[in-house]
Amino acid sequence: MSEIVKPAGRGRWLQLAFGVVCMCMIANMQYGWTFFVNPMQERHGWDRAAIQVAFTLFVVTETWLVPIEGWFVDKYGPRIVTLFGGLLCGIAWVINSYADSLTVLYIAAAIGGTGAGAVYGTCVGNSLKWFPDRRGLAAGITAMGFGAGSALTVVPIQAMIKSQGYEAAFFYFGIGQGVIVMLIALFLRSPAKGQVPEIARVSQSKRDYKPSEMVRTPIFWVMYAMFVMMAAGGLMATAQLGPIAKDFKIADVPVSLLGITLPALTFAATLDRVLNGVTRPFFGWVSDHIGRENTMFLSFAIEGLGIYALSQFGQNPIAFVLLTGLVFFAWGEIYSLFPATCGDTFGSKYAATNAGLLYTAKGTAALIVPYTSVLTTMTGSWHAVFLAAAALNIVAALLALFVLKPMRAAYTKKREASLAPVLAQ
C-alpha cells in the first residue's frame, strides 16, 4: 500500500494545481462582474437592480446545477465536465460583449453560470477525493483559485474597459479564460481506489453516503442554512462593491498603503481578491487542526464584526479598503470549510455530488442580492443592508458552535455504535 500511495502523493498535488488554474480562469465571471455594472448602466440606461438580476442568474445556475454536474464527475470523471464548462464560460462572456438587451444579458448569465458551476464543482469535488486526509487544506487551496484568481486581472480589466469599452473586456477575457480551462481539463483525472491515504486529524465518516441519504439528515440542512446566511453577505459585497464605493463617493479617491497608491475601489478590489483567496487554504488548514466548527465560529464572527464596522466607517477611503479586505478574508473560507465538513460527514465516494448539493446554498443566497439595491433605494443608504448581513453572520457563528458541533458529535457517536457489530465480524 505504501508503494501505491507514494506516487499518488506526488501526482495528487499536480492534480490540485490543475484544479487551481481552472478556478483562476473562471474567477472573473463572479469577482470581475462589479466592474461592468456601472459601464453597462451608463451605456444602455438599464436600472442597476435589473443588471444585478444577471448576477443572480449566474450564481443560481452556477450553484443549483452543480449536483447534476457532480453526478457526471462521480460517474465519468472530471475531464469531460471541465471541458464542457470551459466552453460555456467562454461563450457566455462573448455573448455579454454583444448583449444589447437585458434578455440577452440574462441568457449569457445562465450559460456562464452553468459553465462556471461545472468547473467549480468538478475541481472542488476532485480535491476532496484526492485529499481525504487533508480535506480542509485541499478544498481551501482549490477554492483559493476562485477567490484570488481575479486579483491579477483587476487592473487590466479596468484599463481595457476605460480604453476600449466593457464589450472588448468581455470578449477578449472570455475567449482567453475559456481556452485555458479547456486545455487544462485534458489533464484532470480522479484517483483510483487505494491510491490515496485515509488518515486525518478530524472525525470522518466510516462509510460513503449517497446524495439521497445525505439530504435526509438534519445535519445537512443545518449546514445548508448556515451556508445561505454566510454566502448572502459576501455575495452582496462582491456584486455591489463598485456601486457601494460610488455611492460613498470614494471610488476614485487615491489611497496609499504599503507604498502603493491606487484609487480606493481598485485598491479594495485587488486586496479583497487576494485575501479572499488566502483565507481559503489558511482557514482550511486551521480546521484540519482545531476542528471545522471551531474554525467556523471564529471566522464567521470576524466577518459579522467586519461588516458592521464597514457600515460605520466605510465612507473613509482607507477604512473602506481595509474593512472590505477584512470582510472578504473572513468570508472566503466558507468555500473550504463547508465542502470539507460535508466530505468528513458523508464520505468520499459521492463527494462531488454531495458537496454540489450543499453548494446550491450559494445560489439560494444569491436570490437576496438584487433586493439589496431595492432596500438601499428605499432607505436611502446601505446601512440596513450592512446590519442585516452582519446579523446573519453572527447567527451562523453561534449555530456552528452550539448546534452543528454537538449535532455532528452525536451523529458520529451513533454511527460508530451502529457499525461496531459489523466491524467486529
Tab-separated table of C-alpha atoms in Angstrom:
chain	number	residue	atom	x	y	z
A	1	MET	CA	0.000	0.000	0.000
A	2	SER	CA	2.802	2.445	0.847
A	3	GLU	CA	4.319	1.873	-2.605
A	4	ILE	CA	0.986	2.800	-4.194
A	5	VAL	CA	0.452	5.895	-2.074
A	6	LYS	CA	3.886	7.460	-2.696
A	7	PRO	CA	3.413	8.202	-6.407
A	8	ALA	CA	-0.164	9.330	-5.714
A	9	GLY	CA	1.284	11.773	-3.188
A	10	ARG	CA	3.207	13.494	-5.973
A	11	GLY	CA	0.514	13.142	-8.601
A	12	ARG	CA	-2.284	14.413	-6.407
A	13	TRP	CA	-0.528	17.741	-5.822
A	14	LEU	CA	-0.268	18.131	-9.598
A	15	GLN	CA	-3.993	17.400	-9.896
A	16	LEU	CA	-4.612	20.012	-7.240
A	17	ALA	CA	-2.559	22.548	-9.210
A	18	PHE	CA	-4.561	21.829	-12.379
A	19	GLY	CA	-7.756	22.482	-10.452
A	20	VAL	CA	-6.413	25.777	-9.100
A	21	VAL	CA	-5.555	27.029	-12.600
A	22	CYS	CA	-9.068	26.200	-13.830
A	23	MET	CA	-10.576	28.024	-10.874
A	24	CYS	CA	-8.419	31.097	-11.544
A	25	MET	CA	-9.738	31.218	-15.101
A	26	ILE	CA	-13.412	31.343	-14.069
A	27	ALA	CA	-12.918	33.715	-11.113
A	28	ASN	CA	-13.613	36.893	-13.104
A	29	MET	CA	-17.072	35.652	-14.001
A	30	GLN	CA	-18.099	36.383	-10.416
A	31	TYR	CA	-15.477	38.700	-8.950
A	32	GLY	CA	-14.918	40.811	-12.062
A	33	TRP	CA	-18.627	41.456	-12.564
A	34	THR	CA	-18.743	44.538	-10.352
A	35	PHE	CA	-16.518	46.464	-12.817
A	36	PHE	CA	-19.047	46.027	-15.633
A	37	VAL	CA	-22.192	47.145	-13.760
A	38	ASN	CA	-21.717	50.916	-13.935
A	39	PRO	CA	-20.442	50.937	-17.579
A	40	MET	CA	-23.447	48.889	-18.698
A	41	GLN	CA	-25.799	51.189	-16.814
A	42	GLU	CA	-24.234	54.255	-18.429
A	43	ARG	CA	-24.223	52.728	-21.921
A	44	HIS	CA	-27.759	51.348	-22.027
A	45	GLY	CA	-29.568	53.202	-19.244
A	46	TRP	CA	-30.599	49.927	-17.599
A	47	ASP	CA	-31.619	50.028	-13.952
A	48	ARG	CA	-28.865	48.850	-11.606
A	49	ALA	CA	-31.140	46.346	-9.868
A	50	ALA	CA	-32.143	44.922	-13.276
A	51	ILE	CA	-28.490	44.473	-14.236
A	52	GLN	CA	-27.820	42.673	-10.944
A	53	VAL	CA	-30.518	40.144	-11.830
A	54	ALA	CA	-27.944	38.808	-14.292
A	55	PHE	CA	-25.508	38.304	-11.425
A	56	THR	CA	-28.188	36.418	-9.506
A	57	LEU	CA	-28.968	34.229	-12.524
A	58	PHE	CA	-25.266	33.492	-12.898
A	59	VAL	CA	-24.878	32.426	-9.269
A	60	VAL	CA	-28.128	30.427	-9.268
A	61	THR	CA	-27.174	28.422	-12.358
A	62	GLU	CA	-23.583	28.164	-11.152
A	63	THR	CA	-24.741	26.519	-7.933
A	64	TRP	CA	-28.067	24.764	-8.450
A	65	LEU	CA	-26.807	22.712	-11.399
A	66	VAL	CA	-23.622	21.581	-9.622
A	67	PRO	CA	-25.263	18.423	-8.154
A	68	ILE	CA	-26.095	17.252	-11.694
A	69	GLU	CA	-22.616	18.133	-12.915
A	70	GLY	CA	-21.167	16.463	-9.816
A	71	TRP	CA	-23.067	13.280	-10.664
A	72	PHE	CA	-21.382	13.248	-14.078
A	73	VAL	CA	-17.995	13.783	-12.393
A	74	ASP	CA	-18.567	10.905	-9.951
A	75	LYS	CA	-19.636	8.643	-12.809
A	76	TYR	CA	-17.493	9.688	-15.789
A	77	GLY	CA	-14.575	11.590	-14.261
A	78	PRO	CA	-13.586	15.277	-14.206
A	79	ARG	CA	-12.191	15.737	-17.722
A	80	ILE	CA	-15.331	15.864	-19.880
A	81	VAL	CA	-17.273	18.013	-17.402
A	82	THR	CA	-14.491	20.610	-17.169
A	83	LEU	CA	-14.117	20.734	-20.959
A	84	PHE	CA	-17.825	21.422	-21.268
A	85	GLY	CA	-17.684	24.060	-18.532
A	86	GLY	CA	-14.745	25.925	-20.061
A	87	LEU	CA	-16.513	26.105	-23.426
A	88	LEU	CA	-19.676	27.560	-21.889
A	89	CYS	CA	-17.693	30.121	-19.866
A	90	GLY	CA	-16.029	31.461	-22.990
A	91	ILE	CA	-19.296	31.585	-24.938
A	92	ALA	CA	-21.059	33.447	-22.104
A	93	TRP	CA	-18.649	36.383	-21.968
A	94	VAL	CA	-18.585	36.658	-25.762
A	95	ILE	CA	-22.387	36.936	-25.700
A	96	ASN	CA	-22.083	39.593	-22.964
A	97	SER	CA	-19.900	41.637	-25.297
A	98	TYR	CA	-22.720	41.792	-27.852
A	99	ALA	CA	-25.689	41.992	-25.424
A	100	ASP	CA	-27.926	44.936	-26.332
A	101	SER	CA	-30.865	43.953	-24.135
A	102	LEU	CA	-31.366	42.659	-20.624
A	103	THR	CA	-32.826	39.423	-22.030
A	104	VAL	CA	-29.588	38.614	-23.859
A	105	LEU	CA	-27.605	39.561	-20.763
A	106	TYR	CA	-29.695	37.153	-18.679
A	107	ILE	CA	-29.251	34.312	-21.201
A	108	ALA	CA	-25.481	34.828	-21.142
A	109	ALA	CA	-25.533	34.803	-17.336
A	110	ALA	CA	-27.324	31.448	-17.289
A	111	ILE	CA	-24.873	29.959	-19.796
A	112	GLY	CA	-21.890	31.311	-17.868
A	113	GLY	CA	-23.263	30.096	-14.565
A	114	THR	CA	-23.736	26.590	-15.946
A	115	GLY	CA	-20.162	26.546	-17.232
A	116	ALA	CA	-18.601	28.049	-14.114
A	117	GLY	CA	-20.515	25.627	-11.903
A	118	ALA	CA	-19.271	22.675	-13.944
A	119	VAL	CA	-15.664	23.809	-13.493
A	120	TYR	CA	-16.048	24.813	-9.840
A	121	GLY	CA	-17.909	21.697	-8.726
A	122	THR	CA	-15.520	19.403	-10.570
A	123	CYS	CA	-12.344	20.933	-9.176
A	124	VAL	CA	-13.565	21.098	-5.554
A	125	GLY	CA	-15.036	17.586	-5.685
A	126	ASN	CA	-11.863	16.206	-7.216
A	127	SER	CA	-9.721	17.800	-4.494
A	128	LEU	CA	-11.851	16.143	-1.792
A	129	LYS	CA	-11.269	12.774	-3.453
A	130	TRP	CA	-7.515	13.199	-3.824
A	131	PHE	CA	-7.016	14.522	-0.261
A	132	PRO	CA	-9.282	12.663	2.203
A	133	ASP	CA	-6.539	13.189	4.811
A	134	ARG	CA	-6.316	16.984	4.252
A	135	ARG	CA	-9.734	17.987	3.019
A	136	GLY	CA	-9.718	21.429	4.622
A	137	LEU	CA	-6.375	22.384	3.099
A	138	ALA	CA	-7.084	20.867	-0.326
A	139	ALA	CA	-10.548	22.386	-0.665
A	140	GLY	CA	-9.100	25.686	0.544
A	141	ILE	CA	-6.262	25.747	-1.975
A	142	THR	CA	-8.672	24.867	-4.792
A	143	ALA	CA	-11.206	27.469	-3.724
A	144	MET	CA	-8.354	29.983	-3.390
A	145	GLY	CA	-8.029	29.900	-7.164
A	146	PHE	CA	-11.604	31.116	-7.457
A	147	GLY	CA	-11.274	33.662	-4.672
A	148	ALA	CA	-7.936	35.193	-5.635
A	149	GLY	CA	-7.725	34.208	-9.287
A	150	SER	CA	-9.089	37.530	-10.478
A	151	ALA	CA	-6.666	39.659	-8.442
A	152	LEU	CA	-4.052	39.921	-11.206
A	153	THR	CA	-6.641	40.984	-13.776
A	154	VAL	CA	-8.340	43.744	-11.769
A	155	VAL	CA	-6.160	46.478	-13.277
A	156	PRO	CA	-6.060	45.028	-16.852
A	157	ILE	CA	-9.855	44.636	-16.984
A	158	GLN	CA	-10.449	48.160	-15.677
A	159	ALA	CA	-7.876	49.526	-18.122
A	160	MET	CA	-9.481	47.749	-21.086
A	161	ILE	CA	-12.950	48.923	-20.050
A	162	LYS	CA	-11.732	52.542	-19.965
A	163	SER	CA	-9.711	52.377	-23.187
A	164	GLN	CA	-11.747	50.016	-25.412
A	165	GLY	CA	-15.090	49.681	-23.659
A	166	TYR	CA	-16.570	46.981	-21.468
A	167	GLU	CA	-17.579	44.970	-24.568
A	168	ALA	CA	-13.937	44.393	-25.545
A	169	ALA	CA	-13.084	43.303	-22.000
A	170	PHE	CA	-15.905	40.757	-22.035
A	171	PHE	CA	-14.870	39.462	-25.464
A	172	TYR	CA	-11.115	39.036	-25.099
A	173	PHE	CA	-11.029	37.891	-21.495
A	174	GLY	CA	-13.882	35.487	-22.181
A	175	ILE	CA	-12.089	33.741	-25.017
A	176	GLY	CA	-8.763	33.608	-23.172
A	177	GLN	CA	-10.221	32.206	-19.959
A	178	GLY	CA	-12.343	29.609	-21.750
A	179	VAL	CA	-9.484	28.273	-23.879
A	180	ILE	CA	-7.138	27.842	-20.902
A	181	VAL	CA	-9.767	25.913	-18.904
A	182	MET	CA	-10.347	23.553	-21.837
A	183	LEU	CA	-6.628	22.883	-22.239
A	184	ILE	CA	-6.076	22.159	-18.529
A	185	ALA	CA	-9.167	19.921	-18.448
A	186	LEU	CA	-7.358	17.392	-20.647
A	187	PHE	CA	-5.023	16.558	-17.743
A	188	LEU	CA	-7.613	16.095	-14.968
A	189	ARG	CA	-8.410	12.644	-13.540
A	190	SER	CA	-9.855	11.026	-10.414
A	191	PRO	CA	-7.834	8.816	-8.020
A	192	ALA	CA	-8.073	5.045	-8.279
A	193	LYS	CA	-9.246	3.036	-5.276
A	194	GLY	CA	-6.489	2.686	-2.667
A	195	GLN	CA	-4.376	5.360	-4.301
A	196	VAL	CA	-4.695	7.969	-1.545
A	197	PRO	CA	-4.179	7.898	2.257
A	198	GLU	CA	-7.179	7.805	4.594
A	199	ILE	CA	-5.713	9.223	7.832
A	200	ALA	CA	-6.922	12.583	9.168
A	201	ARG	CA	-6.915	14.530	12.466
A	202	VAL	CA	-10.638	15.285	12.318
A	203	SER	CA	-13.608	12.946	12.657
A	204	GLN	CA	-14.603	11.380	9.344
A	205	SER	CA	-17.350	9.098	8.104
A	206	LYS	CA	-16.674	5.365	8.084
A	207	ARG	CA	-18.913	4.903	5.061
A	208	ASP	CA	-19.994	6.801	1.947
A	209	TYR	CA	-23.451	8.332	1.957
A	210	LYS	CA	-25.415	8.609	-1.267
A	211	PRO	CA	-26.886	12.042	-2.015
A	212	SER	CA	-30.391	10.703	-1.367
A	213	GLU	CA	-29.272	9.573	2.105
A	214	MET	CA	-27.445	12.805	2.878
A	215	VAL	CA	-30.419	15.102	2.209
A	216	ARG	CA	-32.491	13.142	4.725
A	217	THR	CA	-30.165	14.033	7.598
A	218	PRO	CA	-30.776	17.114	9.815
A	219	ILE	CA	-27.040	17.898	9.756
A	220	PHE	CA	-27.149	18.623	6.033
A	221	TRP	CA	-29.943	21.162	6.443
A	222	VAL	CA	-28.266	22.889	9.369
A	223	MET	CA	-25.134	23.296	7.238
A	224	TYR	CA	-27.278	24.447	4.319
A	225	ALA	CA	-28.938	27.174	6.399
A	226	MET	CA	-25.554	28.336	7.712
A	227	PHE	CA	-24.124	28.400	4.187
A	228	VAL	CA	-27.012	30.593	2.988
A	229	MET	CA	-26.509	33.024	5.869
A	230	MET	CA	-22.787	33.325	5.221
A	231	ALA	CA	-22.973	33.470	1.433
A	232	ALA	CA	-25.573	36.257	1.389
A	233	GLY	CA	-23.337	38.934	2.914
A	234	GLY	CA	-20.295	38.070	0.854
A	235	LEU	CA	-22.205	37.937	-2.423
A	236	MET	CA	-23.715	41.316	-1.663
A	237	ALA	CA	-20.228	42.754	-1.174
A	238	THR	CA	-18.958	41.033	-4.330
A	239	ALA	CA	-21.751	42.245	-6.596
A	240	GLN	CA	-22.211	45.695	-5.075
A	241	LEU	CA	-18.621	46.721	-4.255
A	242	GLY	CA	-18.446	49.133	-7.200
A	243	PRO	CA	-21.871	50.702	-6.588
A	244	ILE	CA	-21.162	50.981	-2.842
A	245	ALA	CA	-17.874	52.803	-3.482
A	246	LYS	CA	-19.628	55.080	-5.962
A	247	ASP	CA	-22.429	55.898	-3.520
A	248	PHE	CA	-19.873	56.529	-0.769
A	249	LYS	CA	-18.178	58.939	-3.241
A	250	ILE	CA	-14.780	57.337	-2.707
A	251	ALA	CA	-14.372	55.101	-5.774
A	252	ASP	CA	-11.705	57.274	-7.395
A	253	VAL	CA	-10.150	58.741	-4.237
A	254	PRO	CA	-6.416	57.815	-4.117
A	255	VAL	CA	-5.406	55.538	-1.234
A	256	SER	CA	-1.781	54.922	-0.240
A	257	LEU	CA	-0.890	51.774	1.697
A	258	LEU	CA	2.360	49.808	1.894
A	259	GLY	CA	3.980	52.166	-0.595
A	260	ILE	CA	1.242	51.608	-3.184
A	261	THR	CA	-1.204	54.277	-4.341
A	262	LEU	CA	-4.367	53.318	-6.202
A	263	PRO	CA	-7.971	54.557	-6.442
A	264	ALA	CA	-9.943	53.262	-3.453
A	265	LEU	CA	-12.144	50.895	-5.496
A	266	THR	CA	-9.221	49.437	-7.441
A	267	PHE	CA	-7.179	49.024	-4.245
A	268	ALA	CA	-10.084	47.429	-2.405
A	269	ALA	CA	-10.941	45.063	-5.257
A	270	THR	CA	-7.331	43.893	-5.593
A	271	LEU	CA	-6.772	43.436	-1.862
A	272	ASP	CA	-10.157	41.773	-1.430
A	273	ARG	CA	-9.414	39.149	-4.048
A	274	VAL	CA	-6.004	38.335	-2.605
A	275	LEU	CA	-7.356	37.985	0.946
A	276	ASN	CA	-10.443	36.157	-0.298
A	277	GLY	CA	-8.087	33.605	-1.808
A	278	VAL	CA	-5.546	33.355	1.012
A	279	THR	CA	-8.238	32.774	3.629
A	280	ARG	CA	-9.455	29.552	1.999
A	281	PRO	CA	-6.354	27.381	2.463
A	282	PHE	CA	-5.491	29.216	5.707
A	283	PHE	CA	-8.754	28.508	7.496
A	284	GLY	CA	-8.961	25.109	5.792
A	285	TRP	CA	-5.582	24.241	7.309
A	286	VAL	CA	-6.677	25.621	10.679
A	287	SER	CA	-9.835	23.498	10.568
A	288	ASP	CA	-7.766	20.374	9.889
A	289	HIS	CA	-6.130	21.003	13.275
A	290	ILE	CA	-8.722	22.577	15.598
A	291	GLY	CA	-11.931	21.273	14.020
A	292	ARG	CA	-14.389	22.582	11.439
A	293	GLU	CA	-16.975	24.091	13.778
A	294	ASN	CA	-14.457	25.923	15.979
A	295	THR	CA	-12.952	27.488	12.871
A	296	MET	CA	-16.391	28.428	11.575
A	297	PHE	CA	-17.253	30.224	14.797
A	298	LEU	CA	-14.035	32.231	14.714
A	299	SER	CA	-14.172	33.289	11.066
A	300	PHE	CA	-17.931	33.892	10.887
A	301	ALA	CA	-17.824	36.163	13.950
A	302	ILE	CA	-14.933	38.156	12.456
A	303	GLU	CA	-16.906	38.756	9.280
A	304	GLY	CA	-20.003	39.863	11.163
A	305	LEU	CA	-17.973	42.429	13.081
A	306	GLY	CA	-16.175	43.494	9.891
A	307	ILE	CA	-19.423	44.143	8.006
A	308	TYR	CA	-20.792	46.179	10.907
A	309	ALA	CA	-17.579	48.230	11.049
A	310	LEU	CA	-17.809	48.807	7.289
A	311	SER	CA	-21.287	50.276	7.747
A	312	GLN	CA	-19.925	52.697	10.325
A	313	PHE	CA	-16.581	53.735	8.851
A	314	GLY	CA	-16.723	52.717	5.162
A	315	GLN	CA	-17.021	56.269	3.838
A	316	ASN	CA	-13.391	56.839	4.793
A	317	PRO	CA	-11.320	55.632	1.779
A	318	ILE	CA	-8.600	53.941	3.846
A	319	ALA	CA	-11.129	52.318	6.161
A	320	PHE	CA	-13.104	51.174	3.110
A	321	VAL	CA	-10.068	49.378	1.671
A	322	LEU	CA	-9.018	47.766	4.961
A	323	LEU	CA	-12.507	46.753	6.128
A	324	THR	CA	-13.593	45.269	2.808
A	325	GLY	CA	-10.338	43.285	2.929
A	326	LEU	CA	-11.250	42.009	6.398
A	327	VAL	CA	-14.763	41.100	5.264
A	328	PHE	CA	-13.502	39.105	2.287
A	329	PHE	CA	-10.813	37.440	4.399
A	330	ALA	CA	-13.424	36.218	6.873
A	331	TRP	CA	-15.892	35.234	4.137
A	332	GLY	CA	-13.959	33.256	1.549
A	333	GLU	CA	-13.259	30.321	3.892
A	334	ILE	CA	-16.862	29.092	3.606
A	335	TYR	CA	-15.825	27.574	0.277
A	336	SER	CA	-13.276	25.362	2.015
A	337	LEU	CA	-14.949	24.733	5.388
A	338	PHE	CA	-18.344	23.606	4.122
A	339	PRO	CA	-17.066	21.169	1.425
A	340	ALA	CA	-14.548	19.729	3.902
A	341	THR	CA	-17.228	19.297	6.583
A	342	CYS	CA	-19.508	17.681	4.015
A	343	GLY	CA	-16.772	15.239	2.998
A	344	ASP	CA	-15.944	14.431	6.616
A	345	THR	CA	-19.568	13.746	7.438
A	346	PHE	CA	-20.750	11.914	4.332
A	347	GLY	CA	-17.655	10.290	2.795
A	348	SER	CA	-15.572	10.485	-0.405
A	349	LYS	CA	-17.258	8.274	-2.998
A	350	TYR	CA	-20.036	10.751	-3.802
A	351	ALA	CA	-18.051	13.821	-2.715
A	352	ALA	CA	-18.595	15.831	-5.908
A	353	THR	CA	-22.363	15.331	-5.897
A	354	ASN	CA	-22.774	15.801	-2.134
A	355	ALA	CA	-20.619	18.919	-1.996
A	356	GLY	CA	-22.501	20.184	-5.040
A	357	LEU	CA	-25.842	19.806	-3.279
A	358	LEU	CA	-24.537	21.811	-0.336
A	359	TYR	CA	-23.064	24.381	-2.716
A	360	THR	CA	-26.549	25.172	-4.038
A	361	ALA	CA	-26.946	27.217	-0.852
A	362	LYS	CA	-24.850	29.875	-2.557
A	363	GLY	CA	-27.486	30.087	-5.293
A	364	THR	CA	-30.219	30.415	-2.714
A	365	ALA	CA	-28.298	33.254	-1.086
A	366	ALA	CA	-27.833	34.942	-4.465
A	367	LEU	CA	-31.585	35.466	-4.705
A	368	ILE	CA	-31.162	38.090	-1.996
A	369	VAL	CA	-28.594	40.208	-3.903
A	370	PRO	CA	-30.975	42.205	-6.184
A	371	TYR	CA	-33.046	43.164	-3.146
A	372	THR	CA	-30.040	44.885	-1.585
A	373	SER	CA	-30.278	47.531	-4.321
A	374	VAL	CA	-34.016	47.842	-3.709
A	375	LEU	CA	-33.532	48.138	0.059
A	376	THR	CA	-30.841	50.751	-0.445
A	377	THR	CA	-33.139	52.794	-2.688
A	378	MET	CA	-35.972	52.561	-0.149
A	379	THR	CA	-33.849	53.547	2.864
A	380	GLY	CA	-31.524	55.955	1.089
A	381	SER	CA	-28.332	54.242	2.322
A	382	TRP	CA	-26.528	50.896	2.602
A	383	HIS	CA	-26.824	50.887	6.415
A	384	ALA	CA	-29.796	48.488	6.653
A	385	VAL	CA	-28.160	46.057	4.212
A	386	PHE	CA	-24.947	46.007	6.230
A	387	LEU	CA	-26.793	45.436	9.513
A	388	ALA	CA	-28.794	42.530	8.082
A	389	ALA	CA	-25.662	40.887	6.655
A	390	ALA	CA	-23.759	41.305	9.939
A	391	ALA	CA	-26.636	39.770	11.909
A	392	LEU	CA	-26.758	36.719	9.623
A	393	ASN	CA	-23.019	36.166	10.138
A	394	ILE	CA	-23.283	36.276	13.917
A	395	VAL	CA	-26.222	33.848	13.900
A	396	ALA	CA	-24.245	31.447	11.676
A	397	ALA	CA	-21.253	31.658	14.039
A	398	LEU	CA	-23.418	30.721	17.016
A	399	LEU	CA	-25.061	27.865	15.094
A	400	ALA	CA	-21.640	26.419	14.258
A	401	LEU	CA	-20.555	26.174	17.873
A	402	PHE	CA	-23.808	25.462	19.695
A	403	VAL	CA	-25.847	23.472	17.150
A	404	LEU	CA	-23.701	21.936	14.401
A	405	LYS	CA	-20.815	20.856	16.624
A	406	PRO	CA	-22.846	18.859	19.195
A	407	MET	CA	-25.114	17.539	16.432
A	408	ARG	CA	-22.170	16.169	14.412
A	409	ALA	CA	-20.556	14.711	17.551
A	410	ALA	CA	-23.751	12.866	18.481
A	411	TYR	CA	-24.226	11.729	14.884
A	412	THR	CA	-20.674	10.347	14.690
A	413	LYS	CA	-21.054	8.526	18.004
A	414	LYS	CA	-24.344	6.953	16.931
A	415	ARG	CA	-22.939	5.958	13.543
A	416	GLU	CA	-19.849	4.309	15.062
A	417	ALA	CA	-22.011	2.385	17.520
A	418	SER	CA	-24.162	1.033	14.692
A	419	LEU	CA	-21.070	-0.034	12.748
A	420	ALA	CA	-19.337	-1.712	15.708
A	421	PRO	CA	-21.038	-5.146	15.294
A	422	VAL	CA	-20.191	-5.174	11.572
A	423	LEU	CA	-16.551	-4.267	12.192
A	424	ALA	CA	-16.291	-6.912	14.915
A	425	GLN	CA	-17.218	-9.598	12.415
